[in-house]
């Protein structure tokens, strides 16, 4: 079976570096915050071409604390993609605010900037685009709309570590970017982790205070904060992995190029990459009119695939109050039936890639 993902292979590859990093933390006697977290933050900010990076406990908290830092509160509205992972929406609800879904562009899977203005009301505070599957969303027109209406832009970068938009890394186009270092992401920890990057010192400072009980100085609490700190063990591991991210992403890009040039199965709709986009290829997602059948066929051939995502947020039981939206977000709903993620990642060898292409193309024969 060609595995969809292999979380162990980066550890096998970097075994001694990672062991050394872990042992450095264990021997330091310093287990919350400290040098490893600070060093990772500055290295990650540099990688993202952003001025500041603030580590937090996970990607959902990065979104939540990012929204709070932008002043989002009860009754506010936040514009979100209709076809994202549910975390993007949940972070909005955690602020007491309301997610307002906007449909994607077919082909890029990312929020359609042309539909955003229609979704803006006098309660809208933030536009929250997701760089879904590692493909950058069309961020310039989104920022333009935000400026016109006095809104903030928070980007969900959880799938886009290393991606570029018009030559510049995702990390500081909007007001802030929320990151996840969940193990399966392009830059993954060996546990949970997350961060905010921004060029805005005020936003960075607010997240810095919110993640640590609302406190900048011990026992002085400025606001009612949270406990959402990046673990120094994870920070030390992330520092090692960050130095390999460009090379791992390069391998993803090479595989994506092979898929794009060699997959000829006419049933498939392949991802469209605009000329300004340099995706991180977190996932390689195709559309197939008979997706479930196609997935079964690939499983039989020994190619593991996954569905991102089988149920859009507005149809989940968690959002039962939004079930009246059923049928009103037709792209999100039809994509949920058609999308399929092919294996992609540095764990795949050339022969694996060739086999995936061959099996995909042989579907109809
Ligand atoms: C993974 C992910 C998150 C959440 O990250 P966690 O670290 O698991 O909390 C948020 N948004 C998107 C788009 C994701 O893929």
Short mmCIF file of C-alpha atoms and ligand atoms in Angstrom, two decimals:
data_model
loop_
_atom_site.label_atom_id
_atom_site.label_comp_id
_atom_site.label_asym_id
_atom_site.label_seq_id
_atom_site.Cartn_x
_atom_site.Cartn_y
_atom_site.Cartn_z
CA UNK A 1 0.00 0.00 0.00
CA UNK A 2 1.30 3.46 -0.85
CA UNK A 3 0.67 5.30 2.41
CA UNK A 4 -1.15 8.63 2.41
CA UNK A 5 1.07 10.05 5.11
CA UNK A 6 4.10 8.85 7.04
CA UNK A 7 4.65 10.74 10.28
CA UNK A 8 7.58 8.63 11.36
CA UNK A 9 9.86 9.10 8.34
CA UNK A 10 10.98 12.67 9.26
CA UNK A 11 11.99 11.32 12.68
CA UNK A 12 13.91 8.46 11.12
CA UNK A 13 15.57 10.94 8.76
CA UNK A 14 16.49 13.43 11.52
CA UNK A 15 16.79 11.01 14.42
CA UNK A 16 20.01 12.31 15.99
CA UNK A 17 19.17 16.02 15.50
CA UNK A 18 15.75 15.58 17.09
CA UNK A 19 17.07 13.48 19.96
CA UNK A 20 19.70 16.14 20.59
CA UNK A 21 17.02 18.88 20.62
CA UNK A 22 14.81 16.95 23.05
CA UNK A 23 17.71 16.18 25.33
CA UNK A 24 18.74 19.87 25.28
CA UNK A 25 15.31 20.82 26.65
CA UNK A 26 15.21 18.02 29.21
CA UNK A 27 18.66 18.97 30.48
CA UNK A 28 17.87 22.69 30.61
CA UNK A 29 15.49 22.31 33.56
CA UNK A 30 13.25 24.90 31.82
CA UNK A 31 9.95 23.38 30.70
CA UNK A 32 7.58 26.28 29.95
CA UNK A 33 8.51 29.05 27.51
CA UNK A 34 12.15 30.06 27.52
CA UNK A 35 14.93 30.09 24.97
CA UNK A 36 13.72 27.27 22.68
CA UNK A 37 10.31 28.90 22.23
CA UNK A 38 11.84 32.35 21.67
CA UNK A 39 14.39 31.02 19.17
CA UNK A 40 11.73 29.10 17.27
CA UNK A 41 9.51 32.17 17.20
CA UNK A 42 12.22 34.33 15.70
CA UNK A 43 13.30 31.64 13.21
CA UNK A 44 9.69 31.05 12.14
CA UNK A 45 9.00 34.78 11.78
CA UNK A 46 12.06 35.05 9.54
CA UNK A 47 10.94 32.04 7.49
CA UNK A 48 7.49 33.62 7.01
CA UNK A 49 8.95 37.04 6.12
CA UNK A 50 7.01 38.45 9.08
CA UNK A 51 8.23 40.75 11.86
CA UNK A 52 6.71 38.79 14.75
CA UNK A 53 5.77 35.24 15.59
CA UNK A 54 4.06 34.18 18.81
CA UNK A 55 3.86 30.48 19.67
CA UNK A 56 0.62 29.03 21.06
CA UNK A 57 -0.67 25.56 21.98
CA UNK A 58 -2.36 24.61 18.67
CA UNK A 59 -3.85 25.93 15.44
CA UNK A 60 -7.37 26.38 16.80
CA UNK A 61 -6.01 28.56 19.62
CA UNK A 62 -3.95 30.54 17.10
CA UNK A 63 -7.17 31.36 15.24
CA UNK A 64 -9.12 32.04 18.44
CA UNK A 65 -6.49 34.27 20.07
CA UNK A 66 -5.83 35.97 16.72
CA UNK A 67 -9.51 36.89 16.41
CA UNK A 68 -9.60 38.11 20.04
CA UNK A 69 -6.50 40.23 19.40
CA UNK A 70 -8.35 41.83 16.49
CA UNK A 71 -11.18 42.73 18.86
CA UNK A 72 -13.74 40.13 17.73
CA UNK A 73 -16.44 39.60 20.36
CA UNK A 74 -20.04 38.49 20.90
CA UNK A 75 -22.39 39.32 18.03
CA UNK A 76 -19.62 40.20 15.57
CA UNK A 77 -19.50 38.50 12.19
CA UNK A 78 -16.45 36.90 10.58
CA UNK A 79 -16.37 35.89 6.92
CA UNK A 80 -15.11 32.33 6.45
CA UNK A 81 -14.86 29.89 3.53
CA UNK A 82 -17.83 27.51 3.19
CA UNK A 83 -15.53 24.56 2.41
CA UNK A 84 -12.86 24.74 5.11
CA UNK A 85 -11.92 22.45 7.99
CA UNK A 86 -14.31 23.08 10.90
CA UNK A 87 -11.58 24.62 13.11
CA UNK A 88 -11.79 27.87 11.11
CA UNK A 89 -15.47 28.23 12.04
CA UNK A 90 -15.13 27.01 15.63
CA UNK A 91 -12.56 29.69 16.44
CA UNK A 92 -15.12 32.32 15.44
CA UNK A 93 -17.77 30.80 17.73
CA UNK A 94 -15.25 30.63 20.57
CA UNK A 95 -15.21 34.45 20.48
CA UNK A 96 -19.03 34.51 20.67
CA UNK A 97 -19.02 35.70 17.06
CA UNK A 98 -20.84 34.31 14.01
CA UNK A 99 -19.15 32.61 11.04
CA UNK A 100 -20.57 33.89 7.74
CA UNK A 101 -19.72 31.42 4.96
CA UNK A 102 -18.63 32.46 1.46
CA UNK A 103 -18.28 29.98 -1.40
CA UNK A 104 -14.96 29.05 -3.04
CA UNK A 105 -13.67 29.26 -6.60
CA UNK A 106 -13.97 25.88 -8.25
CA UNK A 107 -10.50 24.64 -9.19
CA UNK A 108 -8.47 26.57 -6.61
CA UNK A 109 -10.84 25.58 -3.75
CA UNK A 110 -10.15 28.96 -2.11
CA UNK A 111 -12.62 31.66 -1.05
CA UNK A 112 -13.98 33.64 -4.00
CA UNK A 113 -13.10 37.33 -3.44
CA UNK A 114 -15.88 38.38 -5.82
CA UNK A 115 -18.50 37.00 -3.40
CA UNK A 116 -17.15 38.61 -0.23
CA UNK A 117 -18.72 42.08 -0.47
CA UNK A 118 -22.20 40.55 -0.60
CA UNK A 119 -21.57 38.83 2.73
CA UNK A 120 -20.47 41.99 4.57
CA UNK A 121 -22.90 43.54 7.08
CA UNK A 122 -22.48 46.29 9.67
CA UNK A 123 -21.50 43.55 12.15
CA UNK A 124 -18.61 42.20 10.06
CA UNK A 125 -15.23 42.60 11.77
CA UNK A 126 -12.82 40.23 10.05
CA UNK A 127 -12.35 38.36 6.77
CA UNK A 128 -10.77 34.96 7.48
CA UNK A 129 -9.49 33.34 4.27
CA UNK A 130 -7.92 29.88 4.44
CA UNK A 131 -4.97 28.92 2.23
CA UNK A 132 -6.64 25.57 1.70
CA UNK A 133 -4.64 22.47 0.76
CA UNK A 134 -1.50 24.68 0.74
CA UNK A 135 -2.64 26.81 -2.18
CA UNK A 136 -2.53 30.55 -1.38
CA UNK A 137 -5.90 32.30 -1.48
CA UNK A 138 -6.11 35.41 -3.71
CA UNK A 139 -5.21 37.71 -0.84
CA UNK A 140 -4.71 41.13 -2.54
CA UNK A 141 -8.37 41.67 -3.53
CA UNK A 142 -9.40 40.43 -0.08
CA UNK A 143 -7.17 43.02 1.60
CA UNK A 144 -8.57 45.68 -0.73
CA UNK A 145 -12.15 44.83 0.30
CA UNK A 146 -11.11 44.81 3.98
CA UNK A 147 -9.60 48.31 3.61
CA UNK A 148 -12.71 49.60 1.86
CA UNK A 149 -14.99 48.44 4.70
CA UNK A 150 -12.60 48.95 7.64
CA UNK A 151 -12.22 45.23 8.37
CA UNK A 152 -9.27 43.11 9.48
CA UNK A 153 -7.84 40.11 7.60
CA UNK A 154 -6.78 37.05 9.60
CA UNK A 155 -5.41 34.24 7.42
CA UNK A 156 -5.68 30.55 8.31
CA UNK A 157 -2.23 29.29 7.31
CA UNK A 158 -2.60 25.84 8.90
CA UNK A 159 -2.04 24.11 5.54
CA UNK A 160 0.31 26.55 3.84
CA UNK A 161 3.73 26.61 5.57
CA UNK A 162 6.18 27.87 2.96
CA UNK A 163 3.61 28.78 0.28
CA UNK A 164 4.13 32.05 -1.60
CA UNK A 165 1.67 34.59 -2.96
CA UNK A 166 3.10 36.82 -5.69
CA UNK A 167 6.61 35.78 -4.61
CA UNK A 168 6.21 36.58 -0.92
CA UNK A 169 5.75 33.92 1.74
CA UNK A 170 2.40 33.55 3.44
CA UNK A 171 2.92 35.13 6.86
CA UNK A 172 2.21 38.85 6.79
CA UNK A 173 -0.06 39.80 3.90
CA UNK A 174 -3.13 40.30 6.08
CA UNK A 175 -3.14 41.67 9.63
CA UNK A 176 -2.11 38.29 11.05
CA UNK A 177 -1.76 34.63 10.08
CA UNK A 178 -2.73 31.67 12.29
CA UNK A 179 -0.60 28.52 12.02
CA UNK A 180 -0.97 24.93 13.19
CA UNK A 181 1.94 22.55 13.77
CA UNK A 182 -0.31 19.49 14.11
CA UNK A 183 1.92 16.50 13.23
CA UNK A 184 0.48 15.95 9.73
CA UNK A 185 0.98 19.55 8.53
CA UNK A 186 3.90 20.48 6.24
CA UNK A 187 5.70 21.75 9.34
CA UNK A 188 4.49 19.40 12.06
CA UNK A 189 5.49 18.98 15.70
CA UNK A 190 5.44 15.67 17.58
CA UNK A 191 2.36 16.76 19.44
CA UNK A 192 0.29 19.94 19.29
CA UNK A 193 1.60 23.39 18.46
CA UNK A 194 0.58 26.63 16.80
CA UNK A 195 1.61 30.23 16.19
CA UNK A 196 0.52 33.65 15.00
CA UNK A 197 2.70 35.65 12.63
CA UNK A 198 2.15 39.36 11.96
CA UNK A 199 3.90 42.61 11.14
CA UNK A 200 1.75 44.41 13.72
CA UNK A 201 3.50 44.80 17.11
CA UNK A 202 0.20 45.46 18.87
CA UNK A 203 -1.41 42.21 17.62
CA UNK A 204 1.72 40.22 18.54
CA UNK A 205 1.70 41.72 22.03
CA UNK A 206 -2.01 41.01 22.53
CA UNK A 207 -1.62 37.33 21.55
CA UNK A 208 1.48 37.15 23.74
CA UNK A 209 -0.57 38.32 26.74
CA UNK A 210 -3.70 36.25 25.92
CA UNK A 211 -1.74 32.97 25.65
CA UNK A 212 -0.34 33.39 29.14
CA UNK A 213 -3.24 34.11 31.51
CA UNK A 214 -3.51 37.70 30.33
CA UNK A 215 -0.21 38.40 31.96
CA UNK A 216 2.99 40.07 30.82
CA UNK A 217 4.52 40.29 34.30
CA UNK A 218 4.06 37.43 36.73
CA UNK A 219 0.90 37.81 38.86
CA UNK A 220 -0.15 41.00 37.05
CA UNK A 221 -3.19 40.13 34.92
CA UNK A 222 -4.19 42.76 32.38
CA UNK A 223 -7.00 40.75 30.76
CA UNK A 224 -8.77 37.42 31.33
CA UNK A 225 -6.42 35.28 29.29
CA UNK A 226 -5.89 31.61 28.53
CA UNK A 227 -3.27 28.94 29.00
CA UNK A 228 -2.15 28.35 25.41
CA UNK A 229 1.61 28.15 25.34
CA UNK A 230 3.87 26.45 22.81
CA UNK A 231 5.67 23.59 24.58
CA UNK A 232 9.49 24.08 24.51
CA UNK A 233 9.97 20.40 23.60
CA UNK A 234 7.79 20.96 20.53
CA UNK A 235 9.57 24.26 19.79
CA UNK A 236 12.97 22.49 19.87
CA UNK A 237 11.67 19.80 17.48
CA UNK A 238 10.12 22.43 15.20
CA UNK A 239 13.46 24.28 15.05
CA UNK A 240 15.09 21.14 13.63
CA UNK A 241 12.28 20.46 11.18
CA UNK A 242 12.07 24.08 10.00
CA UNK A 243 15.57 23.82 8.53
CA UNK A 244 14.29 20.98 6.28
CA UNK A 245 10.93 22.46 5.34
CA UNK A 246 12.03 24.05 2.05
CA UNK A 247 13.55 20.79 0.87
CA UNK A 248 10.46 18.76 1.91
CA UNK A 249 8.21 21.30 0.19
CA UNK A 250 10.45 21.10 -2.88
CA UNK A 251 9.76 17.36 -3.03
CA UNK A 252 6.00 18.02 -2.72
CA UNK A 253 6.23 20.51 -5.56
CA UNK A 254 8.06 18.03 -7.76
CA UNK A 255 5.39 15.37 -7.14
CA UNK A 256 2.60 17.89 -7.82
CA UNK A 257 4.26 18.81 -11.12
CA UNK A 258 4.42 15.13 -12.09
CA UNK A 259 0.75 14.65 -11.23
CA UNK A 260 -0.26 17.79 -13.14
CA UNK A 261 1.69 16.83 -16.24
CA UNK A 262 1.14 13.06 -16.31
CA UNK A 263 -2.37 12.43 -15.03
CA UNK A 264 -4.55 12.16 -18.12
CA UNK A 265 -7.69 10.48 -16.71
CA UNK A 266 -10.36 12.67 -18.31
CA UNK A 267 -12.86 12.03 -15.49
CA UNK A 268 -10.74 14.05 -13.09
CA UNK A 269 -10.73 17.78 -12.54
CA UNK A 270 -7.19 18.72 -11.57
CA UNK A 271 -6.31 21.61 -9.24
CA UNK A 272 -5.78 24.95 -10.99
CA UNK A 273 -2.69 26.93 -9.97
CA UNK A 274 -2.91 30.66 -10.78
CA UNK A 275 0.37 32.15 -12.04
CA UNK A 276 0.79 34.21 -8.84
CA UNK A 277 0.56 31.11 -6.65
CA UNK A 278 3.42 28.99 -5.36
CA UNK A 279 1.53 26.36 -3.32
CA UNK A 280 2.98 24.39 -0.41
CA UNK A 281 1.08 21.30 -1.70
CA UNK A 282 -0.07 20.19 1.74
CA UNK A 283 -2.67 18.13 -0.14
CA UNK A 284 -3.14 17.26 -3.80
CA UNK A 285 -6.90 17.34 -4.26
CA UNK A 286 -8.72 16.28 -7.40
CA UNK A 287 -12.44 16.15 -8.14
CA UNK A 288 -14.12 13.03 -9.51
CA UNK A 289 -17.83 12.74 -10.40
CA UNK A 290 -18.00 9.22 -8.86
CA UNK A 291 -15.53 9.86 -6.06
CA UNK A 292 -16.47 7.00 -3.70
CA UNK A 293 -16.19 4.43 -6.48
CA UNK A 294 -12.85 5.91 -7.59
CA UNK A 295 -11.53 5.86 -4.03
CA UNK A 296 -12.50 2.17 -3.67
CA UNK A 297 -10.72 1.39 -6.94
CA UNK A 298 -7.52 3.14 -5.78
CA UNK A 299 -7.64 1.35 -2.42
CA UNK A 300 -7.91 -1.95 -4.28
CA UNK A 301 -4.87 -0.96 -6.36
CA UNK A 302 -2.91 -0.17 -3.18
CA UNK A 303 -3.08 3.64 -3.22
CA UNK A 304 -4.27 5.24 0.03
CA UNK A 305 -6.41 8.37 -0.33
CA UNK A 306 -8.38 10.61 2.03
CA UNK A 307 -11.31 13.02 1.72
CA UNK A 308 -10.80 16.64 2.80
CA UNK A 309 -13.60 17.08 3.80
CA UNK A 310 -16.60 14.77 3.56
CA UNK A 311 -19.10 17.10 5.33
CA UNK A 312 -18.95 20.91 5.14
CA UNK A 313 -19.24 22.73 8.51
CA UNK A 314 -22.81 24.01 7.93
CA UNK A 315 -24.08 20.41 7.56
CA UNK A 316 -22.37 19.11 10.69
CA UNK A 317 -24.44 18.33 13.80
CA UNK A 318 -22.18 20.82 15.59
CA UNK A 319 -23.85 23.53 13.46
CA UNK A 320 -27.40 22.15 13.53
CA UNK A 321 -28.71 25.71 13.93
CA UNK A 322 -27.36 26.39 10.42
CA UNK A 323 -29.11 23.45 8.76
CA UNK A 324 -31.35 26.02 7.04
CA UNK A 325 -28.28 26.79 4.93
CA UNK A 326 -28.61 23.34 3.35
CA UNK A 327 -28.69 23.85 -0.42
CA UNK A 328 -27.53 27.48 -0.16
CA UNK A 329 -23.82 26.64 -0.34
CA UNK A 330 -23.95 24.36 -3.39
CA UNK A 331 -20.22 24.45 -4.18
CA UNK A 332 -19.17 23.42 -0.67
CA UNK A 333 -21.81 20.69 -0.73
CA UNK A 334 -20.94 19.32 -4.16
CA UNK A 335 -17.18 19.47 -3.48
CA UNK A 336 -17.72 17.36 -0.36
CA UNK A 337 -19.02 14.64 -2.69
CA UNK A 338 -16.33 15.02 -5.35
CA UNK A 339 -12.98 15.84 -3.68
CA UNK A 340 -10.29 13.21 -3.19
CA UNK A 341 -6.76 13.73 -1.87
CA UNK A 342 -4.03 11.70 -3.60
CA UNK A 343 -0.92 10.84 -1.60
CA UNK A 344 1.74 13.56 -1.69
CA UNK A 345 4.73 14.22 0.54
CA UNK A 346 8.45 13.66 1.04
CA UNK A 347 7.76 10.04 2.08
CA UNK A 348 6.91 9.09 -1.54
CA UNK A 349 9.61 7.75 -3.84
CA UNK A 350 9.65 8.17 -7.63
CA UNK A 351 8.25 4.65 -8.07
CA UNK A 352 5.35 5.41 -5.73
CA UNK A 353 4.53 8.55 -7.72
CA UNK A 354 4.70 6.62 -10.99
CA UNK A 355 2.38 3.95 -9.60
CA UNK A 356 -0.19 6.51 -8.41
CA UNK A 357 -0.18 8.12 -11.88
CA UNK A 358 -0.49 4.76 -13.61
CA UNK A 359 -3.36 3.57 -11.37
CA UNK A 360 -5.21 6.87 -11.69
CA UNK A 361 -4.89 6.81 -15.47
CA UNK A 362 -5.87 3.14 -15.74
CA UNK A 363 -9.19 3.64 -13.96
CA UNK A 364 -11.24 3.38 -17.15
CA UNK A 365 -9.30 0.64 -18.89
C1 LIG B 1 -5.26 21.72 11.07
C2 LIG B 1 -6.09 22.90 10.81
C3 LIG B 1 -6.51 23.76 11.85
C4 LIG B 1 -6.39 23.44 13.30
O1 LIG B 1 -5.15 23.14 13.78
P1 LIG B 1 -4.95 22.33 15.15
O2 LIG B 1 -3.51 22.53 15.44
O3 LIG B 1 -5.34 20.91 14.90
O4 LIG B 1 -5.81 22.98 16.19
C5 LIG B 1 -7.18 24.91 11.50
N1 LIG B 1 -7.47 25.21 10.22
C6 LIG B 1 -7.13 24.39 9.21
C7 LIG B 1 -7.47 24.78 7.81
C8 LIG B 1 -6.44 23.21 9.47
O5 LIG B 1 -6.11 22.40 8.46
#
